[in-house]
Short mmCIF file of C-alpha atoms and ligand atoms in Angstrom, two decimals:
data_model
loop_
_atom_site.label_atom_id
_atom_site.label_comp_id
_atom_site.label_asym_id
_atom_site.label_seq_id
_atom_site.Cartn_x
_atom_site.Cartn_y
_atom_site.Cartn_z
CA MET A 19 6.64 29.08 14.43
CA THR A 20 6.24 25.27 14.22
CA GLU A 21 2.86 24.28 12.61
CA SER A 22 0.90 22.10 14.86
CA LYS A 23 0.24 18.51 13.69
CA PRO A 24 -3.23 17.02 13.36
CA VAL A 25 -4.51 15.21 16.51
CA ILE A 26 -5.18 11.55 16.63
CA LEU A 27 -7.21 9.95 19.35
CA THR A 28 -8.08 6.33 19.45
CA CYS A 29 -8.50 3.54 22.04
CA ALA A 30 -9.01 0.03 22.78
CA GLN A 31 -10.55 -1.83 25.72
CA PRO A 32 -8.22 -3.61 28.20
CA THR A 33 -10.29 -6.74 28.22
CA GLY A 34 -7.44 -9.30 27.71
CA GLN A 35 -4.99 -9.87 24.97
CA LEU A 36 -5.46 -7.94 21.71
CA THR A 37 -6.57 -10.17 18.84
CA ILE A 38 -5.24 -9.98 15.31
CA GLY A 39 -8.37 -8.07 14.53
CA ASN A 40 -7.33 -5.38 16.95
CA PHE A 41 -3.76 -5.52 15.48
CA LEU A 42 -4.59 -5.50 11.75
CA GLY A 43 -7.60 -3.14 11.88
CA ALA A 44 -6.23 -0.74 14.42
CA VAL A 45 -2.90 -0.88 16.33
CA LYS A 46 -0.63 -1.78 13.41
CA ASN A 47 -2.00 1.24 11.56
CA TRP A 48 -1.65 3.63 14.48
CA ALA A 49 1.99 2.86 14.61
CA THR A 50 2.47 4.25 11.17
CA MET A 51 0.99 7.55 12.13
CA LEU A 52 3.29 8.59 14.91
CA ASP A 53 5.55 11.19 13.05
CA ASP A 54 2.82 13.03 11.25
CA HIS A 55 0.42 13.45 14.03
CA ASP A 56 0.11 14.38 17.62
CA CYS A 57 -1.12 11.02 18.96
CA TYR A 58 -3.22 10.00 21.97
CA PHE A 59 -3.81 6.31 22.48
CA GLY A 60 -6.21 5.45 25.28
CA ILE A 61 -6.77 2.44 27.37
CA VAL A 62 -10.48 2.59 28.14
CA ASP A 63 -10.93 0.96 31.46
CA MET A 64 -14.30 2.67 32.01
CA HIS A 65 -15.75 1.18 28.80
CA ALA A 66 -14.52 -2.32 30.02
CA ILE A 67 -16.70 -2.31 33.05
CA THR A 68 -19.92 -2.12 30.91
CA VAL A 69 -19.87 -5.90 30.86
CA LYS A 70 -19.28 -8.44 33.63
CA TYR A 71 -15.65 -8.29 34.65
CA SER A 72 -13.19 -9.00 37.48
CA PRO A 73 -11.50 -5.88 39.05
CA ALA A 74 -8.25 -7.80 39.60
CA GLU A 75 -8.17 -8.84 36.02
CA LEU A 76 -8.97 -5.37 34.80
CA ARG A 77 -6.02 -4.09 36.79
CA GLU A 78 -3.58 -6.61 35.16
CA ASN A 79 -5.06 -6.12 31.73
CA THR A 80 -4.66 -2.47 31.91
CA LEU A 81 -0.89 -2.62 32.32
CA SER A 82 -0.74 -5.49 29.89
CA CYS A 83 -2.62 -3.45 27.27
CA ALA A 84 0.13 -0.72 27.70
CA ALA A 85 2.77 -3.24 27.11
CA GLN A 86 0.98 -4.76 24.06
CA TYR A 87 0.57 -1.17 22.56
CA ILE A 88 4.33 -0.53 22.92
CA ALA A 89 5.31 -4.08 21.68
CA CYS A 90 3.13 -3.50 18.52
CA GLY A 91 5.17 -0.28 17.76
CA LEU A 92 3.41 2.60 19.55
CA ASP A 93 6.55 4.31 20.77
CA PRO A 94 5.83 6.27 23.94
CA LYS A 95 8.41 8.83 23.13
CA ARG A 96 6.46 9.85 20.00
CA SER A 97 2.88 9.45 21.43
CA ASN A 98 0.90 9.66 24.54
CA ILE A 99 -0.41 6.31 25.88
CA PHE A 100 -2.84 6.90 28.80
CA VAL A 101 -5.48 5.23 30.78
CA GLN A 102 -9.11 6.77 30.44
CA SER A 103 -9.75 6.77 34.19
CA HIS A 104 -6.50 8.70 34.95
CA VAL A 105 -7.79 11.70 33.01
CA THR A 106 -10.45 13.90 34.50
CA GLY A 107 -12.94 15.01 31.77
CA HIS A 108 -14.10 11.86 30.04
CA THR A 109 -17.12 11.11 32.14
CA GLU A 110 -17.78 14.72 32.68
CA LEU A 111 -18.06 15.49 29.00
CA ALA A 112 -20.03 12.25 28.54
CA TRP A 113 -22.63 13.73 30.89
CA LEU A 114 -22.96 16.87 28.94
CA LEU A 115 -23.23 14.94 25.63
CA SER A 116 -25.86 12.65 27.12
CA CYS A 117 -28.04 15.60 27.57
CA ILE A 118 -28.23 16.24 23.90
CA THR A 119 -28.43 12.52 22.91
CA PRO A 120 -31.95 11.07 22.37
CA ILE A 121 -32.24 7.51 23.94
CA GLY A 122 -33.49 6.24 20.60
CA GLU A 123 -30.25 6.89 18.80
CA LEU A 124 -28.45 4.82 21.38
CA GLN A 125 -30.85 1.97 21.21
CA ARG A 126 -30.31 1.90 17.48
CA MET A 127 -26.68 1.13 17.80
CA THR A 128 -25.70 -2.21 16.27
CA GLN A 129 -23.15 -3.02 19.16
CA PHE A 130 -25.66 -2.22 21.71
CA LYS A 131 -28.20 -4.40 20.12
CA GLU A 132 -25.61 -7.22 19.87
CA LYS A 133 -24.57 -7.04 23.52
CA ALA A 134 -28.19 -6.75 24.57
CA ALA A 135 -29.03 -9.82 22.45
CA LYS A 136 -26.18 -11.68 24.25
CA LEU A 137 -28.00 -11.08 27.51
CA GLY A 138 -31.29 -12.35 26.12
CA PHE A 139 -32.82 -9.02 25.09
CA ASN A 140 -34.15 -8.03 21.77
CA VAL A 141 -34.35 -4.39 20.68
CA GLU A 142 -37.37 -4.25 18.31
CA GLU A 143 -37.75 -1.73 15.42
CA ASP A 144 -39.77 0.45 17.78
CA ASN A 145 -36.64 0.67 20.01
CA ASP A 146 -38.34 -0.96 23.05
CA LEU A 147 -36.24 -3.37 24.93
CA LYS A 148 -38.15 -6.63 24.85
CA PHE A 149 -37.51 -9.92 26.48
CA THR A 150 -37.01 -12.67 23.89
CA HIS A 151 -37.62 -16.23 24.86
CA GLU A 152 -34.16 -16.91 26.13
CA GLY A 153 -34.27 -13.45 27.78
CA ALA A 154 -36.42 -14.86 30.47
CA ARG A 155 -33.15 -15.96 32.09
CA ALA A 156 -33.17 -15.12 35.73
CA GLY A 157 -31.51 -11.92 36.63
CA ALA A 158 -30.71 -10.83 33.13
CA SER A 159 -30.78 -7.04 32.77
CA VAL A 160 -29.11 -4.58 30.48
CA ASN A 161 -27.22 -1.89 32.44
CA SER A 162 -27.43 1.78 31.34
CA GLY A 163 -23.67 1.91 30.99
CA LEU A 164 -23.99 -0.33 27.91
CA LEU A 165 -26.48 2.08 26.44
CA MET A 166 -24.34 5.06 27.18
CA TYR A 167 -21.18 3.43 25.89
CA PRO A 168 -21.16 5.33 22.59
CA VAL A 169 -21.62 8.67 24.49
CA LEU A 170 -18.53 7.99 26.57
CA MET A 171 -16.76 7.08 23.35
CA ALA A 172 -17.78 10.27 21.74
CA ALA A 173 -16.52 12.28 24.92
CA ASP A 174 -13.11 10.39 24.60
CA ILE A 175 -12.76 11.81 21.09
CA LEU A 176 -14.13 15.31 21.56
CA LEU A 177 -12.28 15.93 24.77
CA TYR A 178 -9.15 16.04 22.68
CA ASN A 179 -10.66 17.89 19.73
CA ALA A 180 -9.21 15.08 17.60
CA ASP A 181 -8.92 15.58 13.90
CA LEU A 182 -8.65 11.85 13.07
CA VAL A 183 -9.82 8.57 14.67
CA PRO A 184 -8.21 5.41 13.17
CA VAL A 185 -10.54 2.50 14.01
CA GLY A 186 -11.72 -0.95 12.54
CA ASN A 187 -14.92 -1.04 10.57
CA ASP A 188 -17.10 -2.17 13.55
CA GLN A 189 -16.70 1.40 15.15
CA ARG A 190 -18.03 3.14 12.03
CA GLN A 191 -21.45 3.81 13.48
CA HIS A 192 -20.07 5.01 16.88
CA LEU A 193 -17.95 7.40 14.93
CA GLU A 194 -20.95 8.76 13.20
CA LEU A 195 -22.83 9.29 16.34
CA CYS A 196 -19.77 11.20 17.59
CA ARG A 197 -19.68 13.55 14.65
CA ASP A 198 -23.54 14.13 14.92
CA LEU A 199 -23.08 15.02 18.68
CA ALA A 200 -20.25 17.26 17.92
CA GLN A 201 -22.29 19.03 15.32
CA ARG A 202 -25.27 19.28 17.49
CA PHE A 203 -23.19 20.79 20.33
CA ASN A 204 -21.55 23.30 17.99
CA HIS A 205 -24.97 24.26 16.66
CA THR A 206 -26.63 24.54 20.12
CA TYR A 207 -23.84 26.40 21.87
CA SER A 208 -21.57 27.82 19.23
CA ASP A 209 -18.49 26.40 17.63
CA THR A 210 -16.60 24.32 20.14
CA PHE A 211 -15.63 20.91 18.78
CA THR A 212 -13.58 19.87 15.71
CA ILE A 213 -15.70 17.56 13.70
CA PRO A 214 -13.48 14.34 13.71
CA LYS A 215 -12.87 12.20 10.67
CA SER A 216 -12.68 8.34 10.92
CA PHE A 217 -9.86 6.58 9.36
CA ILE A 218 -10.71 3.07 8.48
CA SER A 219 -7.94 1.33 6.40
CA LYS A 220 -8.94 -0.78 3.34
CA GLN A 221 -6.96 -3.79 4.49
CA GLY A 222 -7.60 -5.51 7.84
CA ALA A 223 -10.58 -3.35 8.78
CA ARG A 224 -12.75 -6.39 9.48
CA VAL A 225 -10.90 -9.61 10.40
CA MET A 226 -13.53 -12.40 10.58
CA ALA A 227 -13.65 -15.37 12.99
CA LEU A 228 -11.70 -18.47 11.90
CA GLN A 229 -14.57 -20.80 12.63
CA ASN A 230 -17.33 -18.64 11.26
CA PRO A 231 -16.03 -16.15 8.69
CA GLU A 232 -19.58 -14.52 8.61
CA ARG A 233 -18.85 -13.09 12.01
CA LYS A 234 -16.24 -10.54 13.28
CA MET A 235 -13.26 -11.91 15.01
CA SER A 236 -13.76 -10.99 18.66
CA LYS A 237 -12.33 -11.59 22.16
CA SER A 238 -15.74 -12.79 23.35
CA ASP A 239 -16.32 -15.57 20.82
CA GLU A 240 -17.60 -18.72 22.58
CA ASN A 241 -15.34 -20.67 20.29
CA GLN A 242 -11.87 -19.60 21.04
CA SER A 243 -10.38 -21.32 18.07
CA SER A 244 -11.98 -18.63 16.16
CA THR A 245 -9.75 -15.87 17.66
CA LEU A 246 -6.03 -15.43 17.19
CA TYR A 247 -4.40 -13.33 19.94
CA ILE A 248 -1.24 -11.47 19.33
CA LEU A 249 0.32 -13.27 22.32
CA ASP A 250 -0.77 -16.82 21.43
CA ASP A 251 2.08 -19.30 21.32
CA PRO A 252 3.20 -19.89 17.66
CA SER A 253 2.17 -23.43 18.03
CA VAL A 254 -1.36 -22.30 19.08
CA LEU A 255 -1.51 -19.81 16.28
CA LYS A 256 -0.56 -22.48 13.81
CA LYS A 257 -3.11 -24.93 15.24
CA LYS A 258 -6.05 -22.44 15.02
CA ILE A 259 -5.17 -21.37 11.42
CA MET A 260 -4.72 -25.02 10.20
CA SER A 261 -8.34 -25.82 11.62
CA SER A 262 -9.85 -22.64 10.28
CA VAL A 263 -13.08 -23.19 8.31
CA THR A 264 -12.66 -22.88 4.47
CA ASP A 265 -15.23 -23.23 1.74
CA SER A 266 -16.39 -25.80 -0.85
CA GLY A 267 -14.36 -26.15 -3.98
CA SER A 268 -10.55 -25.87 -4.03
CA LYS A 269 -9.54 -22.64 -5.77
CA ILE A 270 -7.63 -20.15 -3.79
CA VAL A 271 -9.39 -16.98 -4.69
CA ALA A 272 -11.05 -14.08 -2.72
CA SER A 273 -14.87 -13.77 -3.41
CA LYS A 274 -18.17 -13.33 -1.68
CA GLU A 275 -18.90 -17.09 -2.13
CA LYS A 276 -15.69 -17.90 -0.20
CA PRO A 277 -15.80 -15.97 3.05
CA GLY A 278 -13.35 -18.44 4.80
CA VAL A 279 -10.77 -18.26 2.01
CA SER A 280 -11.23 -14.49 1.56
CA ASN A 281 -10.66 -13.98 5.30
CA LEU A 282 -7.36 -16.05 5.13
CA LEU A 283 -6.21 -14.18 2.03
CA GLN A 284 -6.98 -10.77 3.80
CA ILE A 285 -4.93 -11.91 6.93
CA TYR A 286 -2.06 -13.16 4.82
CA SER A 287 -2.08 -9.89 2.77
CA SER A 288 -2.18 -7.53 5.75
CA MET A 289 0.50 -9.43 7.62
CA SER A 290 2.92 -9.81 4.58
CA GLY A 291 2.26 -6.53 2.72
CA ARG A 292 1.62 -8.56 -0.47
CA SER A 293 -1.45 -7.82 -2.46
CA VAL A 294 -4.26 -10.42 -2.70
CA PRO A 295 -3.94 -10.96 -6.45
CA ASP A 296 -0.24 -11.54 -6.09
CA ILE A 297 -0.89 -14.29 -3.22
CA GLU A 298 -3.62 -15.79 -5.50
CA SER A 299 -1.45 -16.12 -8.43
CA SER A 300 1.49 -17.56 -6.54
CA LEU A 301 -0.87 -20.14 -5.00
CA LYS A 302 -2.49 -21.19 -8.25
CA GLY A 303 -3.09 -24.94 -8.36
CA GLU A 304 -2.32 -25.43 -4.64
CA GLY A 305 -4.82 -26.62 -1.99
CA TYR A 306 -6.18 -25.00 1.11
CA GLY A 307 -3.70 -26.73 3.32
CA THR A 308 -0.82 -24.81 1.51
CA LEU A 309 -2.69 -21.64 1.93
CA LYS A 310 -3.22 -22.14 5.63
CA LYS A 311 0.51 -23.04 6.18
CA GLU A 312 1.59 -19.92 4.49
CA VAL A 313 -0.88 -17.76 6.38
CA ALA A 314 0.36 -19.24 9.61
CA ASP A 315 3.98 -18.60 8.67
CA SER A 316 3.20 -15.00 7.93
CA VAL A 317 1.28 -14.41 11.10
CA ILE A 318 4.02 -16.05 13.22
CA SER A 319 6.93 -14.11 11.62
CA VAL A 320 5.17 -10.78 12.36
CA LEU A 321 4.03 -11.68 15.92
CA GLU A 322 7.25 -13.39 17.07
CA PRO A 323 9.11 -10.02 17.56
CA VAL A 324 6.05 -8.38 19.09
CA GLN A 325 5.87 -11.29 21.61
CA ALA A 326 9.54 -10.94 22.41
CA LYS A 327 9.25 -7.24 23.03
CA TYR A 328 6.09 -7.91 25.21
CA LYS A 329 7.92 -10.30 27.35
CA GLU A 330 10.64 -7.81 28.08
CA LEU A 331 8.10 -4.94 28.96
CA ILE A 332 5.59 -6.74 31.13
CA ASP A 333 8.26 -7.56 33.76
CA ASP A 334 9.13 -3.82 33.86
CA LYS A 335 6.27 -2.53 35.91
CA SER A 336 7.75 0.70 36.90
CA TYR A 337 8.75 1.55 33.33
CA LEU A 338 5.08 0.86 32.22
CA GLU A 339 3.76 3.09 35.02
CA GLY A 340 6.12 5.87 34.07
CA VAL A 341 4.69 5.67 30.45
CA LEU A 342 1.17 5.91 31.66
CA ARG A 343 1.99 8.72 34.20
CA SER A 344 3.57 10.96 31.39
CA GLY A 345 0.80 9.95 29.02
CA ALA A 346 -1.82 11.01 31.45
CA GLU A 347 -0.17 14.23 32.19
CA ALA A 348 -0.08 15.21 28.53
CA ALA A 349 -3.58 14.01 27.99
CA GLN A 350 -4.92 15.85 31.12
CA GLN A 351 -3.37 19.10 29.93
CA ARG A 352 -5.20 19.00 26.66
CA ALA A 353 -8.45 17.63 28.11
CA TYR A 354 -8.75 20.48 30.68
CA LYS A 355 -8.62 23.02 28.10
CA VAL A 356 -11.39 21.60 26.19
CA LEU A 357 -13.40 20.62 29.19
CA PHE A 358 -13.34 24.14 30.67
CA LYS A 359 -14.24 25.68 27.33
CA VAL A 360 -17.31 23.33 27.07
CA TYR A 361 -18.33 24.21 30.83
CA ARG A 362 -18.17 27.99 29.85
CA LYS A 363 -20.42 27.43 26.73
CA ALA A 364 -22.89 25.25 28.65
CA GLY A 365 -23.48 28.13 31.10
CA PHE A 366 -21.66 26.74 34.19
CA VAL A 367 -20.25 29.42 36.49
CA GLU A 368 -16.47 29.46 36.67
CA ARG A 369 -15.14 27.59 39.70
CA PRO A 370 -14.08 30.32 42.35
CA ARG A 371 -10.35 30.34 42.78
P1 LIG B 4 -12.02 -2.54 20.89
O1 LIG B 4 -11.29 -2.65 22.16
O2 LIG B 4 -13.16 -3.57 20.67
O3 LIG B 4 -11.17 -2.61 19.49
C1 LIG B 4 -9.98 -1.81 19.39
C2 LIG B 4 -9.82 -1.56 17.94
O4 LIG B 4 -9.69 -2.85 17.22
C3 LIG B 4 -10.57 -2.74 16.10
N1 LIG B 4 -11.14 -4.15 15.83
C4 LIG B 4 -11.09 -4.73 14.78
N2 LIG B 4 -10.56 -4.38 13.40
C5 LIG B 4 -10.71 -5.33 12.53
N3 LIG B 4 -11.17 -6.49 12.64
C6 LIG B 4 -11.69 -6.93 13.87
N4 LIG B 4 -12.22 -8.17 13.96
C7 LIG B 4 -11.75 -6.15 14.94
N5 LIG B 4 -12.03 -6.05 16.25
C8 LIG B 4 -11.73 -4.93 16.85
C9 LIG B 4 -11.83 -1.77 16.60
O5 LIG B 4 -12.48 -1.26 15.53
C10 LIG B 4 -10.98 -0.73 17.33
O6 LIG B 4 -10.52 0.21 16.40
N6 LIG B 4 -15.32 1.21 21.30
C11 LIG B 4 -13.94 0.90 21.07
C12 LIG B 4 -12.95 1.55 22.02
C13 LIG B 4 -13.03 3.07 22.12
C14 LIG B 4 -12.62 3.93 21.14
C15 LIG B 4 -12.81 5.14 21.86
C16 LIG B 4 -12.07 3.98 19.90
C17 LIG B 4 -13.54 3.75 23.22
N7 LIG B 4 -13.30 5.08 23.08
C18 LIG B 4 -12.52 6.36 21.12
C19 LIG B 4 -11.77 5.04 19.32
C20 LIG B 4 -11.99 6.27 19.85
C21 LIG B 4 -13.73 -0.63 21.20
O7 LIG B 4 -14.48 -1.33 21.86
O8 LIG B 4 -12.75 -1.06 20.55
#
């Protein structure tokens, strides 16, 4: 009898091109896990509609995300790549979980507070949503999908009874909520869910914005020179890196006082596989210009083959659709088993056949 492999479930939102934060903190690591795990890689289109979006762009970005996954090394022959809305069970399980989730726990989530703040709202310590001064903007409101976001994410994970969830550092709090919900469900209804473990790699787990290294690199940064996309043209990558913010002084060392230099060293190290102390010693006596040039070279040399592969894939729509079809079939098979078990435990009468 063959022993079953541990199950991995993880996802990204199809909200445009992946950043090198998504790449180094997530997708690049996933690609190293294919052989030792049973992998499910989701493209979470339902999460992507919690903020303002265009349906036509979402459609395009969903296929593009699949092509980017594959170009980054997620081999569809050794993993299941699927779109969240293709699999019945994600929103159904989210509903069940929402019934054991206090609203206060959701209002405390850092990402919720950050996204609400962007809309001009402030979540106070007592967890009441309050208008801030800017929040008086006409028509501003926080939709309940944004609040429910982490419950849907917990459902994504628990629906597959995943053992391991590899993510970047920004998802740590959501993962903790997911584990709490799994435990609460098991306690209320008897053992049902595997309690998933997060996997947050030491390197690249929090890539910072190039123009403000105190903040996470993100797709939605107002200053787009802060964000490196995996499909940026090499000349654009170089320009963004060369104009990144560094720190006072001239020594190339990673330290708390030097967030800009530390971020560049982290990116360089994650891209090249060299350790930070090794890079520091090879650049002893050099200036920030040399550091930036070497960082740019390492980023470009890793991303060029990814971009070439992406170009091939994105023109082959029927191949991509085939990948998503078989990914959804495999995902659905697993998801139904868990969903029906959950329904039974929750006391729902079995569907008449
Ligand atoms: P998303 O789409 O924002 O990001 C996808 C992955 O990239 C990681 N990441 C980063 N890592 C390092 N540095 C950064 N600057 C950086 N920015 C993003 C994220 O941690 C993530 O691993 N809520 C999730 C999507 C999701 C999910 C799930 C993830 C929905 N359901 C179930 C895991 C399991 C999100 O918005 O990821």
